[in-house]
mmCIF file of C-alpha atoms in Angstrom:
data_model
loop_
_atom_site.group_PDB
_atom_site.id
_atom_site.type_symbol
_atom_site.label_atom_id
_atom_site.label_comp_id
_atom_site.label_asym_id
_atom_site.label_seq_id
_atom_site.Cartn_x
_atom_site.Cartn_y
_atom_site.Cartn_z
ATOM 1 C CA UNK A 1 -67.439 20.220 17.713
ATOM 2 C CA UNK A 2 -66.472 22.507 20.645
ATOM 3 C CA UNK A 3 -63.100 20.773 20.935
ATOM 4 C CA UNK A 4 -62.542 21.005 17.177
ATOM 5 C CA UNK A 5 -63.304 24.759 17.171
ATOM 6 C CA UNK A 6 -60.892 25.225 20.082
ATOM 7 C CA UNK A 7 -58.076 23.440 18.233
ATOM 8 C CA UNK A 8 -58.727 25.488 15.088
ATOM 9 C CA UNK A 9 -58.623 28.691 17.156
ATOM 10 C CA UNK A 10 -55.317 27.723 18.757
ATOM 11 C CA UNK A 11 -53.761 26.894 15.386
ATOM 12 C CA UNK A 12 -54.972 30.212 14.010
ATOM 13 C CA UNK A 13 -53.398 32.118 16.914
ATOM 14 C CA UNK A 14 -50.082 30.238 16.522
ATOM 15 C CA UNK A 15 -50.050 30.848 12.785
ATOM 16 C CA UNK A 16 -50.891 34.520 13.244
ATOM 17 C CA UNK A 17 -48.231 34.959 15.927
ATOM 18 C CA UNK A 18 -45.659 33.139 13.790
ATOM 19 C CA UNK A 19 -46.382 35.343 10.796
ATOM 20 C CA UNK A 20 -46.131 38.495 12.862
ATOM 21 C CA UNK A 21 -42.776 37.433 14.434
ATOM 22 C CA UNK A 22 -41.175 36.286 11.141
ATOM 23 C CA UNK A 23 -39.111 39.181 9.899
ATOM 24 C CA UNK A 24 -37.856 37.319 6.824
ATOM 25 C CA UNK A 25 -36.841 40.491 5.096
ATOM 26 C CA UNK A 26 -33.845 40.754 7.480
ATOM 27 C CA UNK A 27 -32.510 37.213 6.789
ATOM 28 C CA UNK A 28 -29.533 36.945 4.388
ATOM 29 C CA UNK A 29 -30.163 35.171 1.126
ATOM 30 C CA UNK A 30 -28.948 31.660 0.417
ATOM 31 C CA UNK A 31 -26.256 33.076 -1.840
ATOM 32 C CA UNK A 32 -25.060 35.406 0.904
ATOM 33 C CA UNK A 33 -24.949 32.612 3.483
ATOM 34 C CA UNK A 34 -22.989 30.348 1.107
ATOM 35 C CA UNK A 35 -20.600 33.183 0.338
ATOM 36 C CA UNK A 36 -20.081 33.821 4.052
ATOM 37 C CA UNK A 37 -19.428 30.130 4.747
ATOM 38 C CA UNK A 38 -16.857 29.973 1.952
ATOM 39 C CA UNK A 39 -15.188 33.115 3.270
ATOM 40 C CA UNK A 40 -15.050 31.636 6.775
ATOM 41 C CA UNK A 41 -13.383 28.462 5.492
ATOM 42 C CA UNK A 42 -10.905 30.524 3.468
ATOM 43 C CA UNK A 43 -10.036 32.468 6.622
ATOM 44 C CA UNK A 44 -9.503 29.207 8.489
ATOM 45 C CA UNK A 45 -7.289 27.752 5.760
ATOM 46 C CA UNK A 46 -5.076 30.823 5.492
ATOM 47 C CA UNK A 47 -4.816 31.679 9.183
ATOM 48 C CA UNK A 48 -2.074 29.336 10.563
ATOM 49 C CA UNK A 49 1.324 31.044 10.422
ATOM 50 C CA UNK A 50 3.125 27.809 9.441
ATOM 51 C CA UNK A 51 0.311 26.245 7.435
ATOM 52 C CA UNK A 52 -1.147 22.810 8.088
ATOM 53 C CA UNK A 53 0.394 19.422 8.837
ATOM 54 C CA UNK A 54 -1.375 16.493 7.177
ATOM 55 C CA UNK A 55 -0.711 12.776 7.598
ATOM 56 C CA UNK A 56 -2.769 11.461 4.717
ATOM 57 C CA UNK A 57 -3.933 7.828 4.588
ATOM 58 C CA UNK A 58 -6.105 7.392 1.469
ATOM 59 C CA UNK A 59 -7.640 4.079 2.634
ATOM 60 C CA UNK A 60 -7.548 1.609 5.505
ATOM 61 C CA UNK A 61 -5.105 -0.445 3.423
ATOM 62 C CA UNK A 62 -2.560 2.333 2.919
ATOM 63 C CA UNK A 63 -0.084 4.124 5.147
ATOM 64 C CA UNK A 64 0.965 7.698 5.822
ATOM 65 C CA UNK A 65 1.927 10.337 3.275
ATOM 66 C CA UNK A 66 3.299 13.336 5.157
ATOM 67 C CA UNK A 67 2.407 16.791 3.807
ATOM 68 C CA UNK A 68 2.606 20.469 4.725
ATOM 69 C CA UNK A 69 -0.011 22.768 3.149
ATOM 70 C CA UNK A 70 0.249 26.564 3.071
ATOM 71 C CA UNK A 71 -2.881 28.200 1.634
ATOM 72 C CA UNK A 72 -2.872 31.727 0.206
ATOM 73 C CA UNK A 73 -5.941 33.871 -0.346
ATOM 74 C CA UNK A 74 -5.003 34.236 -4.031
ATOM 75 C CA UNK A 75 -6.248 30.700 -4.718
ATOM 76 C CA UNK A 76 -2.888 28.923 -4.573
ATOM 77 C CA UNK A 77 -1.511 26.432 -2.086
ATOM 78 C CA UNK A 78 2.081 25.366 -1.541
ATOM 79 C CA UNK A 79 2.267 21.610 -0.938
ATOM 80 C CA UNK A 80 5.367 20.012 0.516
ATOM 81 C CA UNK A 81 5.197 16.229 0.681
ATOM 82 C CA UNK A 82 7.148 12.985 0.776
ATOM 83 C CA UNK A 83 5.218 11.620 -2.229
ATOM 84 C CA UNK A 84 7.783 10.228 -4.694
ATOM 85 C CA UNK A 85 7.310 10.227 -8.443
ATOM 86 C CA UNK A 86 8.230 12.322 -11.453
ATOM 87 C CA UNK A 87 11.757 12.925 -10.126
ATOM 88 C CA UNK A 88 10.595 14.587 -6.930
ATOM 89 C CA UNK A 89 8.153 16.991 -8.581
ATOM 90 C CA UNK A 90 5.731 16.640 -5.654
ATOM 91 C CA UNK A 91 8.212 17.270 -2.875
ATOM 92 C CA UNK A 92 7.573 21.023 -3.096
ATOM 93 C CA UNK A 93 5.066 22.539 -5.535
ATOM 94 C CA UNK A 94 2.413 25.244 -5.814
ATOM 95 C CA UNK A 95 -0.999 24.520 -7.347
ATOM 96 C CA UNK A 96 -4.404 26.198 -7.437
ATOM 97 C CA UNK A 97 -7.345 25.334 -5.222
ATOM 98 C CA UNK A 98 -10.907 26.512 -4.754
ATOM 99 C CA UNK A 99 -13.643 26.368 -2.159
ATOM 100 C CA UNK A 100 -16.964 25.311 -3.625
ATOM 101 C CA UNK A 101 -20.408 24.506 -2.316
ATOM 102 C CA UNK A 102 -22.910 21.954 -3.539
ATOM 103 C CA UNK A 103 -24.554 20.000 -0.735
ATOM 104 C CA UNK A 104 -21.481 20.660 1.428
ATOM 105 C CA UNK A 105 -18.562 23.028 1.517
ATOM 106 C CA UNK A 106 -15.848 21.502 -0.652
ATOM 107 C CA UNK A 107 -12.092 21.941 -0.860
ATOM 108 C CA UNK A 108 -10.921 21.103 -4.368
ATOM 109 C CA UNK A 109 -7.318 20.970 -5.543
ATOM 110 C CA UNK A 110 -7.675 22.207 -9.108
ATOM 111 C CA UNK A 111 -4.343 21.611 -10.806
ATOM 112 C CA UNK A 112 -2.199 18.506 -10.851
ATOM 113 C CA UNK A 113 -0.134 17.792 -7.760
ATOM 114 C CA UNK A 114 0.615 15.243 -5.042
ATOM 115 C CA UNK A 115 -3.027 14.353 -4.378
ATOM 116 C CA UNK A 116 -3.694 13.800 -8.104
ATOM 117 C CA UNK A 117 -0.558 11.658 -8.455
ATOM 118 C CA UNK A 118 -1.742 9.396 -5.619
ATOM 119 C CA UNK A 119 -5.239 9.293 -7.117
ATOM 120 C CA UNK A 120 -3.838 7.866 -10.379
ATOM 121 C CA UNK A 121 -1.907 5.005 -8.802
ATOM 122 C CA UNK A 122 -3.054 1.447 -9.616
ATOM 123 C CA UNK A 123 -5.088 2.659 -12.594
ATOM 124 C CA UNK A 124 -6.892 5.170 -10.357
ATOM 125 C CA UNK A 125 -7.932 2.400 -7.923
ATOM 126 C CA UNK A 126 -5.545 3.469 -5.160
ATOM 127 C CA UNK A 127 -8.298 5.277 -3.248
ATOM 128 C CA UNK A 128 -6.709 8.718 -2.969
ATOM 129 C CA UNK A 129 -8.690 11.939 -3.508
ATOM 130 C CA UNK A 130 -8.201 15.547 -4.554
ATOM 131 C CA UNK A 131 -11.739 16.707 -3.669
ATOM 132 C CA UNK A 132 -12.852 16.840 -0.035
ATOM 133 C CA UNK A 133 -15.969 17.787 1.933
ATOM 134 C CA UNK A 134 -15.401 20.107 4.887
ATOM 135 C CA UNK A 135 -16.785 18.299 7.920
ATOM 136 C CA UNK A 136 -16.077 20.393 10.989
ATOM 137 C CA UNK A 137 -13.607 22.363 13.036
ATOM 138 C CA UNK A 138 -12.464 20.352 16.041
ATOM 139 C CA UNK A 139 -10.446 22.508 18.395
ATOM 140 C CA UNK A 140 -7.726 24.025 16.215
ATOM 141 C CA UNK A 141 -7.989 21.222 13.642
ATOM 142 C CA UNK A 142 -10.006 21.163 10.437
ATOM 143 C CA UNK A 143 -11.653 17.844 9.542
ATOM 144 C CA UNK A 144 -12.350 16.887 5.926
ATOM 145 C CA UNK A 145 -13.620 13.673 4.371
ATOM 146 C CA UNK A 146 -13.252 12.272 0.869
ATOM 147 C CA UNK A 147 -15.951 13.390 -1.527
ATOM 148 C CA UNK A 148 -16.191 10.359 -3.787
ATOM 149 C CA UNK A 149 -16.036 7.449 -1.337
ATOM 150 C CA UNK A 150 -19.546 5.998 -1.412
ATOM 151 C CA UNK A 151 -19.104 4.178 1.880
ATOM 152 C CA UNK A 152 -16.561 4.508 4.658
ATOM 153 C CA UNK A 153 -15.144 7.852 3.451
ATOM 154 C CA UNK A 154 -11.540 8.465 4.423
ATOM 155 C CA UNK A 155 -10.895 11.283 6.880
ATOM 156 C CA UNK A 156 -8.138 13.854 6.418
ATOM 157 C CA UNK A 157 -7.226 16.085 9.352
ATOM 158 C CA UNK A 158 -5.495 19.450 9.021
ATOM 159 C CA UNK A 159 -3.404 20.225 12.116
ATOM 160 C CA UNK A 160 -1.755 23.644 12.569
ATOM 161 C CA UNK A 161 1.908 23.048 11.759
ATOM 162 C CA UNK A 162 4.764 23.876 14.092
ATOM 163 C CA UNK A 163 7.635 26.035 12.855
ATOM 164 C CA UNK A 164 9.905 22.965 12.608
ATOM 165 C CA UNK A 165 7.320 20.681 10.958
ATOM 166 C CA UNK A 166 9.451 20.314 7.826
ATOM 167 C CA UNK A 167 12.153 18.602 9.928
ATOM 168 C CA UNK A 168 9.979 15.473 9.974
ATOM 169 C CA UNK A 169 10.368 14.945 6.217
ATOM 170 C CA UNK A 170 12.342 11.759 5.464
ATOM 171 C CA UNK A 171 12.095 11.636 1.697
ATOM 172 C CA UNK A 172 15.384 9.795 1.315
ATOM 173 C CA UNK A 173 13.936 6.808 3.168
ATOM 174 C CA UNK A 174 10.989 6.609 0.772
ATOM 175 C CA UNK A 175 13.356 6.788 -2.191
ATOM 176 C CA UNK A 176 15.759 4.226 -0.740
ATOM 177 C CA UNK A 177 12.987 1.721 -0.082
ATOM 178 C CA UNK A 178 12.507 1.415 -3.852
ATOM 179 C CA UNK A 179 15.877 -0.362 -3.925
ATOM 180 C CA UNK A 180 14.109 -3.438 -2.555
ATOM 181 C CA UNK A 181 12.039 -3.668 -5.739
ATOM 182 C CA UNK A 182 15.284 -4.225 -7.631
ATOM 183 C CA UNK A 183 15.457 -6.400 -10.700
ATOM 184 C CA UNK A 184 14.634 -9.706 -9.043
ATOM 185 C CA UNK A 185 11.185 -11.303 -9.263
ATOM 186 C CA UNK A 186 8.367 -10.007 -7.093
ATOM 187 C CA UNK A 187 6.482 -12.711 -5.276
ATOM 188 C CA UNK A 188 2.879 -11.649 -5.723
ATOM 189 C CA UNK A 189 0.513 -8.748 -6.154
ATOM 190 C CA UNK A 190 -2.083 -7.151 -3.937
ATOM 191 C CA UNK A 191 -5.753 -7.329 -4.883
ATOM 192 C CA UNK A 192 -5.528 -3.969 -6.650
ATOM 193 C CA UNK A 193 -2.436 -4.914 -8.642
ATOM 194 C CA UNK A 194 0.145 -3.010 -6.598
ATOM 195 C CA UNK A 195 3.379 -5.029 -6.281
ATOM 196 C CA UNK A 196 4.182 -6.598 -2.939
ATOM 197 C CA UNK A 197 7.616 -7.866 -2.015
ATOM 198 C CA UNK A 198 8.928 -9.818 0.945
ATOM 199 C CA UNK A 199 11.338 -8.511 3.546
ATOM 200 C CA UNK A 200 13.145 -9.852 6.585
ATOM 201 C CA UNK A 201 13.813 -7.700 9.646
ATOM 202 C CA UNK A 202 16.729 -9.182 11.559
ATOM 203 C CA UNK A 203 17.111 -8.049 15.192
ATOM 204 C CA UNK A 204 20.799 -8.727 15.796
ATOM 205 C CA UNK A 205 21.096 -8.764 19.605
ATOM 206 C CA UNK A 206 18.055 -11.003 20.019
ATOM 207 C CA UNK A 207 18.875 -13.225 17.001
ATOM 208 C CA UNK A 208 15.240 -12.851 15.908
ATOM 209 C CA UNK A 209 13.889 -12.502 12.367
ATOM 210 C CA UNK A 210 10.538 -11.009 11.404
ATOM 211 C CA UNK A 211 9.133 -11.668 7.929
ATOM 212 C CA UNK A 212 6.504 -9.523 6.231
ATOM 213 C CA UNK A 213 4.988 -8.618 2.889
ATOM 214 C CA UNK A 214 5.337 -4.932 2.074
ATOM 215 C CA UNK A 215 3.524 -2.792 -0.470
ATOM 216 C CA UNK A 216 6.045 -0.002 -0.921
ATOM 217 C CA UNK A 217 3.835 2.260 -3.024
ATOM 218 C CA UNK A 218 0.863 2.012 -0.625
ATOM 219 C CA UNK A 219 3.057 1.966 2.478
ATOM 220 C CA UNK A 220 1.353 -1.070 3.945
ATOM 221 C CA UNK A 221 2.787 -4.110 5.715
ATOM 222 C CA UNK A 222 1.364 -7.551 6.493
ATOM 223 C CA UNK A 223 3.521 -9.101 9.209
ATOM 224 C CA UNK A 224 3.789 -12.854 8.649
ATOM 225 C CA UNK A 225 5.942 -14.710 11.174
ATOM 226 C CA UNK A 226 8.783 -14.240 13.633
ATOM 227 C CA UNK A 227 11.382 -16.846 14.493
ATOM 228 C CA UNK A 228 14.657 -17.340 16.340
ATOM 229 C CA UNK A 229 17.537 -17.338 13.881
ATOM 230 C CA UNK A 230 19.158 -15.158 11.237
ATOM 231 C CA UNK A 231 17.706 -17.146 8.330
ATOM 232 C CA UNK A 232 15.160 -19.838 7.539
ATOM 233 C CA UNK A 233 17.608 -22.687 8.091
ATOM 234 C CA UNK A 234 18.393 -21.475 11.608
ATOM 235 C CA UNK A 235 14.724 -20.851 12.380
ATOM 236 C CA UNK A 236 13.777 -24.364 11.309
ATOM 237 C CA UNK A 237 16.663 -25.766 13.338
ATOM 238 C CA UNK A 238 15.581 -23.841 16.437
ATOM 239 C CA UNK A 239 11.969 -24.914 15.976
ATOM 240 C CA UNK A 240 10.816 -21.608 17.451
ATOM 241 C CA UNK A 241 8.588 -19.383 15.336
ATOM 242 C CA UNK A 242 5.196 -17.740 15.800
ATOM 243 C CA UNK A 243 2.544 -16.352 13.484
ATOM 244 C CA UNK A 244 1.985 -12.599 13.799
ATOM 245 C CA UNK A 245 -0.965 -11.724 11.547
ATOM 246 C CA UNK A 246 -0.808 -7.934 11.902
ATOM 247 C CA UNK A 247 -1.522 -5.633 8.941
ATOM 248 C CA UNK A 248 -0.693 -1.959 9.297
ATOM 249 C CA UNK A 249 0.148 1.157 7.385
ATOM 250 C CA UNK A 250 3.424 2.995 7.890
ATOM 251 C CA UNK A 251 5.091 6.268 7.001
ATOM 252 C CA UNK A 252 8.524 7.879 6.929
ATOM 253 C CA UNK A 253 8.949 10.474 9.671
ATOM 254 C CA UNK A 254 12.013 11.972 11.342
ATOM 255 C CA UNK A 255 14.420 9.406 9.889
ATOM 256 C CA UNK A 256 12.316 6.417 10.843
ATOM 257 C CA UNK A 257 9.851 3.952 9.390
ATOM 258 C CA UNK A 258 6.845 4.522 11.667
ATOM 259 C CA UNK A 259 4.021 1.965 11.960
ATOM 260 C CA UNK A 260 0.415 3.038 12.548
ATOM 261 C CA UNK A 261 -0.035 -0.093 14.669
ATOM 262 C CA UNK A 262 2.882 -1.636 16.549
ATOM 263 C CA UNK A 263 3.978 -5.082 15.368
ATOM 264 C CA UNK A 264 3.769 -7.196 18.494
ATOM 265 C CA UNK A 265 4.483 -10.856 19.227
ATOM 266 C CA UNK A 266 5.760 -13.155 21.960
ATOM 267 C CA UNK A 267 8.716 -15.363 21.106
ATOM 268 C CA UNK A 268 10.950 -17.448 23.349
ATOM 269 C CA UNK A 269 9.228 -16.088 26.430
ATOM 270 C CA UNK A 270 9.883 -12.468 25.491
ATOM 271 C CA UNK A 271 7.370 -9.869 24.340
ATOM 272 C CA UNK A 272 8.356 -7.737 21.354
ATOM 273 C CA UNK A 273 6.726 -4.476 20.257
ATOM 274 C CA UNK A 274 8.026 -2.667 17.172
ATOM 275 C CA UNK A 275 6.532 0.782 16.688
ATOM 276 C CA UNK A 276 9.214 2.323 14.503
ATOM 277 C CA UNK A 277 12.575 1.546 12.957
ATOM 278 C CA UNK A 278 15.273 4.214 12.656
ATOM 279 C CA UNK A 279 16.929 3.627 9.285
ATOM 280 C CA UNK A 280 20.540 4.535 8.553
ATOM 281 C CA UNK A 281 22.744 3.180 5.779
ATOM 282 C CA UNK A 282 21.570 1.444 2.594
ATOM 283 C CA UNK A 283 23.930 -1.057 0.931
ATOM 284 C CA UNK A 284 23.701 -3.545 -1.923
ATOM 285 C CA UNK A 285 25.197 -6.485 -0.032
ATOM 286 C CA UNK A 286 22.179 -8.770 0.287
ATOM 287 C CA UNK A 287 21.501 -12.244 -1.050
ATOM 288 C CA UNK A 288 21.545 -12.942 -4.793
ATOM 289 C CA UNK A 289 18.301 -14.654 -5.812
ATOM 290 C CA UNK A 290 18.803 -15.105 -9.543
ATOM 291 C CA UNK A 291 22.055 -16.591 -10.841
ATOM 292 C CA UNK A 292 21.230 -15.473 -14.382
ATOM 293 C CA UNK A 293 21.259 -11.905 -13.106
ATOM 294 C CA UNK A 294 23.756 -11.925 -10.227
ATOM 295 C CA UNK A 295 22.829 -8.674 -8.511
ATOM 296 C CA UNK A 296 23.055 -8.307 -4.758
ATOM 297 C CA UNK A 297 19.831 -7.241 -3.106
ATOM 298 C CA UNK A 298 19.461 -4.242 -0.802
ATOM 299 C CA UNK A 299 20.250 -4.195 2.919
ATOM 300 C CA UNK A 300 19.075 -1.315 5.127
ATOM 301 C CA UNK A 301 20.823 -0.963 8.495
ATOM 302 C CA UNK A 302 18.984 0.623 11.391
ATOM 303 C CA UNK A 303 17.975 0.349 15.027
ATOM 304 C CA UNK A 304 14.935 -0.071 17.261
ATOM 305 C CA UNK A 305 14.743 1.568 20.681
ATOM 306 C CA UNK A 306 15.159 -1.081 23.345
ATOM 307 C CA UNK A 307 16.155 -3.791 20.851
ATOM 308 C CA UNK A 308 19.348 -2.434 19.310
ATOM 309 C CA UNK A 309 20.703 -2.804 15.789
ATOM 310 C CA UNK A 310 18.632 -4.341 13.010
ATOM 311 C CA UNK A 311 18.965 -5.143 9.340
ATOM 312 C CA UNK A 312 16.151 -4.927 6.796
ATOM 313 C CA UNK A 313 16.748 -7.404 3.968
ATOM 314 C CA UNK A 314 14.936 -8.638 0.900
ATOM 315 C CA UNK A 315 13.427 -12.104 1.194
ATOM 316 C CA UNK A 316 11.489 -14.645 -0.831
ATOM 317 C CA UNK A 317 9.870 -16.262 2.185
ATOM 318 C CA UNK A 318 6.107 -16.493 2.669
ATOM 319 C CA UNK A 319 4.615 -18.855 5.224
ATOM 320 C CA UNK A 320 1.729 -19.829 2.924
ATOM 321 C CA UNK A 321 4.335 -21.351 0.597
ATOM 322 C CA UNK A 322 5.085 -23.943 3.247
ATOM 323 C CA UNK A 323 1.683 -25.430 2.525
ATOM 324 C CA UNK A 324 2.880 -26.643 -0.878
ATOM 325 C CA UNK A 325 2.407 -30.387 -0.567
ATOM 326 C CA UNK A 326 2.685 -33.263 -3.027
ATOM 327 C CA UNK A 327 -0.483 -33.120 -5.082
ATOM 328 C CA UNK A 328 -1.698 -36.331 -6.651
ATOM 329 C CA UNK A 329 -4.788 -35.033 -8.459
ATOM 330 C CA UNK A 330 -3.185 -32.622 -10.969
ATOM 331 C CA UNK A 331 0.038 -30.694 -11.595
ATOM 332 C CA UNK A 332 0.427 -27.148 -10.424
ATOM 333 C CA UNK A 333 0.266 -24.759 -13.369
ATOM 334 C CA UNK A 334 0.302 -21.111 -14.344
ATOM 335 C CA UNK A 335 -0.469 -19.158 -17.501
ATOM 336 C CA UNK A 336 2.642 -18.667 -19.623
ATOM 337 C CA UNK A 337 2.208 -14.886 -19.511
ATOM 338 C CA UNK A 338 3.024 -14.900 -15.788
ATOM 339 C CA UNK A 339 6.518 -16.303 -16.248
ATOM 340 C CA UNK A 340 8.955 -13.409 -15.825
ATOM 341 C CA UNK A 341 12.618 -12.782 -16.478
ATOM 342 C CA UNK A 342 14.950 -11.095 -14.006
ATOM 343 C CA UNK A 343 13.738 -7.651 -15.161
ATOM 344 C CA UNK A 344 10.062 -8.431 -14.438
ATOM 345 C CA UNK A 345 9.245 -8.749 -18.147
ATOM 346 C CA UNK A 346 6.943 -11.542 -19.262
ATOM 347 C CA UNK A 347 8.783 -14.210 -21.237
ATOM 348 C CA UNK A 348 5.674 -14.594 -23.369
ATOM 349 C CA UNK A 349 5.679 -10.963 -24.584
ATOM 350 C CA UNK A 350 7.520 -9.639 -27.613
ATOM 351 C CA UNK A 351 11.251 -10.061 -27.078
ATOM 352 C CA UNK A 352 10.761 -12.710 -24.412
ATOM 353 C CA UNK A 353 12.798 -15.922 -24.648
ATOM 354 C CA UNK A 354 9.767 -18.158 -24.104
ATOM 355 C CA UNK A 355 7.893 -16.566 -26.987
ATOM 356 C CA UNK A 356 10.999 -16.814 -29.157
ATOM 357 C CA UNK A 357 11.762 -20.465 -28.400
ATOM 358 C CA UNK A 358 8.258 -21.804 -27.738
ATOM 359 C CA UNK A 359 5.743 -19.445 -29.374
ATOM 360 C CA UNK A 360 2.823 -21.840 -28.856
ATOM 361 C CA UNK A 361 3.455 -22.394 -25.130
ATOM 362 C CA UNK A 362 0.326 -21.651 -23.117
ATOM 363 C CA UNK A 363 1.368 -22.544 -19.582
ATOM 364 C CA UNK A 364 4.014 -23.748 -17.183
ATOM 365 C CA UNK A 365 3.376 -27.034 -15.371
ATOM 366 C CA UNK A 366 4.916 -28.325 -12.159
ATOM 367 C CA UNK A 367 4.141 -31.923 -11.264
ATOM 368 C CA UNK A 368 4.805 -32.397 -7.563
ATOM 369 C CA UNK A 369 3.665 -35.852 -6.563
ATOM 370 C CA UNK A 370 1.256 -36.234 -9.494
ATOM 371 C CA UNK A 371 1.454 -39.557 -11.357
ATOM 372 C CA UNK A 372 -0.120 -40.676 -14.610
ATOM 373 C CA UNK A 373 0.843 -42.430 -17.831
ATOM 374 C CA UNK A 374 2.032 -39.096 -19.250
ATOM 375 C CA UNK A 375 3.803 -37.539 -16.268
ATOM 376 C CA UNK A 376 6.696 -38.370 -14.003
ATOM 377 C CA UNK A 377 5.827 -37.932 -10.353
ATOM 378 C CA UNK A 378 8.200 -34.974 -10.117
ATOM 379 C CA UNK A 379 8.581 -33.022 -13.345
ATOM 380 C CA UNK A 380 8.255 -29.546 -14.824
ATOM 381 C CA UNK A 381 7.678 -28.218 -18.314
ATOM 382 C CA UNK A 382 5.190 -26.502 -20.594
ATOM 383 C CA UNK A 383 1.804 -26.933 -22.183
ATOM 384 C CA UNK A 384 1.605 -26.226 -25.921
ATOM 385 C CA UNK A 385 -1.365 -25.651 -28.176
ATOM 386 C CA UNK A 386 -1.325 -26.688 -31.830
ATOM 387 C CA UNK A 387 -3.186 -25.060 -34.731
ATOM 388 C CA UNK A 388 -6.243 -27.216 -34.082
ATOM 389 C CA UNK A 389 -6.457 -26.195 -30.439
ATOM 390 C CA UNK A 390 -5.125 -29.461 -29.047
ATOM 391 C CA UNK A 391 -2.943 -29.254 -25.940
ATOM 392 C CA UNK A 392 0.243 -31.259 -25.505
ATOM 393 C CA UNK A 393 2.600 -31.268 -22.554
ATOM 394 C CA UNK A 394 6.356 -31.685 -22.472
ATOM 395 C CA UNK A 395 8.045 -32.029 -19.111
ATOM 396 C CA UNK A 396 11.419 -32.934 -17.636
ATOM 397 C CA UNK A 397 11.846 -35.010 -14.526
ATOM 398 C CA UNK A 398 13.541 -33.699 -11.381
ATOM 399 C CA UNK A 399 14.550 -35.058 -8.027
ATOM 400 C CA UNK A 400 13.476 -32.930 -5.063
ATOM 401 C CA UNK A 401 16.465 -32.456 -2.795
ATOM 402 C CA UNK A 402 15.756 -30.098 0.108
ATOM 403 C CA UNK A 403 12.845 -27.967 1.237
ATOM 404 C CA UNK A 404 13.442 -24.998 3.533
ATOM 405 C CA UNK A 405 10.404 -22.886 4.306
ATOM 406 C CA UNK A 406 8.828 -22.222 0.925
ATOM 407 C CA UNK A 407 12.024 -22.905 -1.055
ATOM 408 C CA UNK A 408 12.330 -26.188 -2.938
ATOM 409 C CA UNK A 409 15.650 -27.212 -4.441
ATOM 410 C CA UNK A 410 15.553 -29.652 -7.330
ATOM 411 C CA UNK A 411 17.997 -31.599 -9.479
ATOM 412 C CA UNK A 412 16.977 -32.136 -13.119
ATOM 413 C CA UNK A 413 17.384 -35.603 -14.617
ATOM 414 C CA UNK A 414 17.699 -36.684 -18.258
ATOM 415 C CA UNK A 415 14.235 -38.216 -18.357
#
C-alpha cells in the first residue's frame, strides 16, 4: 500500500507540474500552422531565380521527361518540357497550381498541361501524376512523391535550375524518333498496351550490331542481343553474338539519347558500355519491310564517345522469335482481328480487306511441322465459322526456304 501511495503521489506531482508548465494559450492553432507550412512551401517554390529542373520518370518502366518549372506567387507555373503531343502544346505553357493540405502538404497542378497529358497515356495506365505529396527539403532540392501510387510511389526531385538549363532541351530528337513508328507493322505491345518496335544500333568501326525493343512513348528500352556483323546474315555467319538482358529508361538531353543505365556487354573479347548516343541526321533510307507499301524506314546517324559513328535503324528482329520450331501438336494461330495492314489497321475491321473478302474468318493459322488428315505439314490459311457455329479451315501449302534469325521465307505451292 505504501508503494502504491508513493506512485500515486509521484504521478500527481508530474501531472500538476505538467499542467502548470503547459502554456497552451500561446500555441498557434492547427489552421495557423497549416497556413504557415503552405506559405513556407510557396516561398521555396518561388525562390529559385531560374526555377526548377525536373527529370521526371513516372514509373520504373519509363524514362526521363525533362522539364523546367517556374512558379509564381499568383498561383501560376510556367512549364517547359520535351513532352510531345498536341502539336507541341506542352513544350512551353502556363497553368495554375495550388498548395493544399490533407494528411500531407500537396502540390497540385490544377489545369491541363504536360503532367496531365502523360497521366492520360495508355488509357490513364501510364503511371504519371499531377498531384504530389511534399516529402522533404534535401539540401537545395525539394523532394516530392506521387500521391496516388498505393505502393512504391514514384519520386520527383526539384533541383534549382542553372541559367542555361533550357540548353539541354532536345525536343527535335523526341519528335524524330516517331519516324521509326512509320507505317510498317509493329512487332508487339507492352503489357500496358503501349506499342514497342524493334531497332538495330550499328557501330560502324567495330562492325557490331545491338538489337533492342523500344517503347518510344514511355522512353524505355529492353536490350536484346549484340553480335558481330552489320545484319543478321553476317551475325549468323560470324557465329558471335551475346545476350544482353538490360532494361532501362532513357531521355533526350543536350542532343543525345541518354540511358539511365548503361547498356553493357562483352563481345569478341572487348567490353562495350553505351551510356548515351549523340544523334545527328535523320533520313528515310532504311530497309523496306512491306512490298505492298514500299516505304523506306528511318535511319538516324549519330556517334558514341570512344566508339565512333553509329546508325540507328528499324528492325524486325527479336531473339525470342528464333525459338519458333516445327510444332507437331497443333498449328500456330492468331485471332483474325490481330492481322494488320501496312497502316496498322486491322483487316477484320470495317474497310479491311479480310472482312470484305472473308467476313466469317475468325483466325489465321500457320501450320509449321503439324501433320494431320486435314493439314499439309507446312501451310497457312484461315479458320471460318458458319452460321451454326461450326469451324472450317482452308489453308495453302508452302515450302520453307530459308530461316535467318526470326525471319522465315516461304514459297507458296498450288496445293
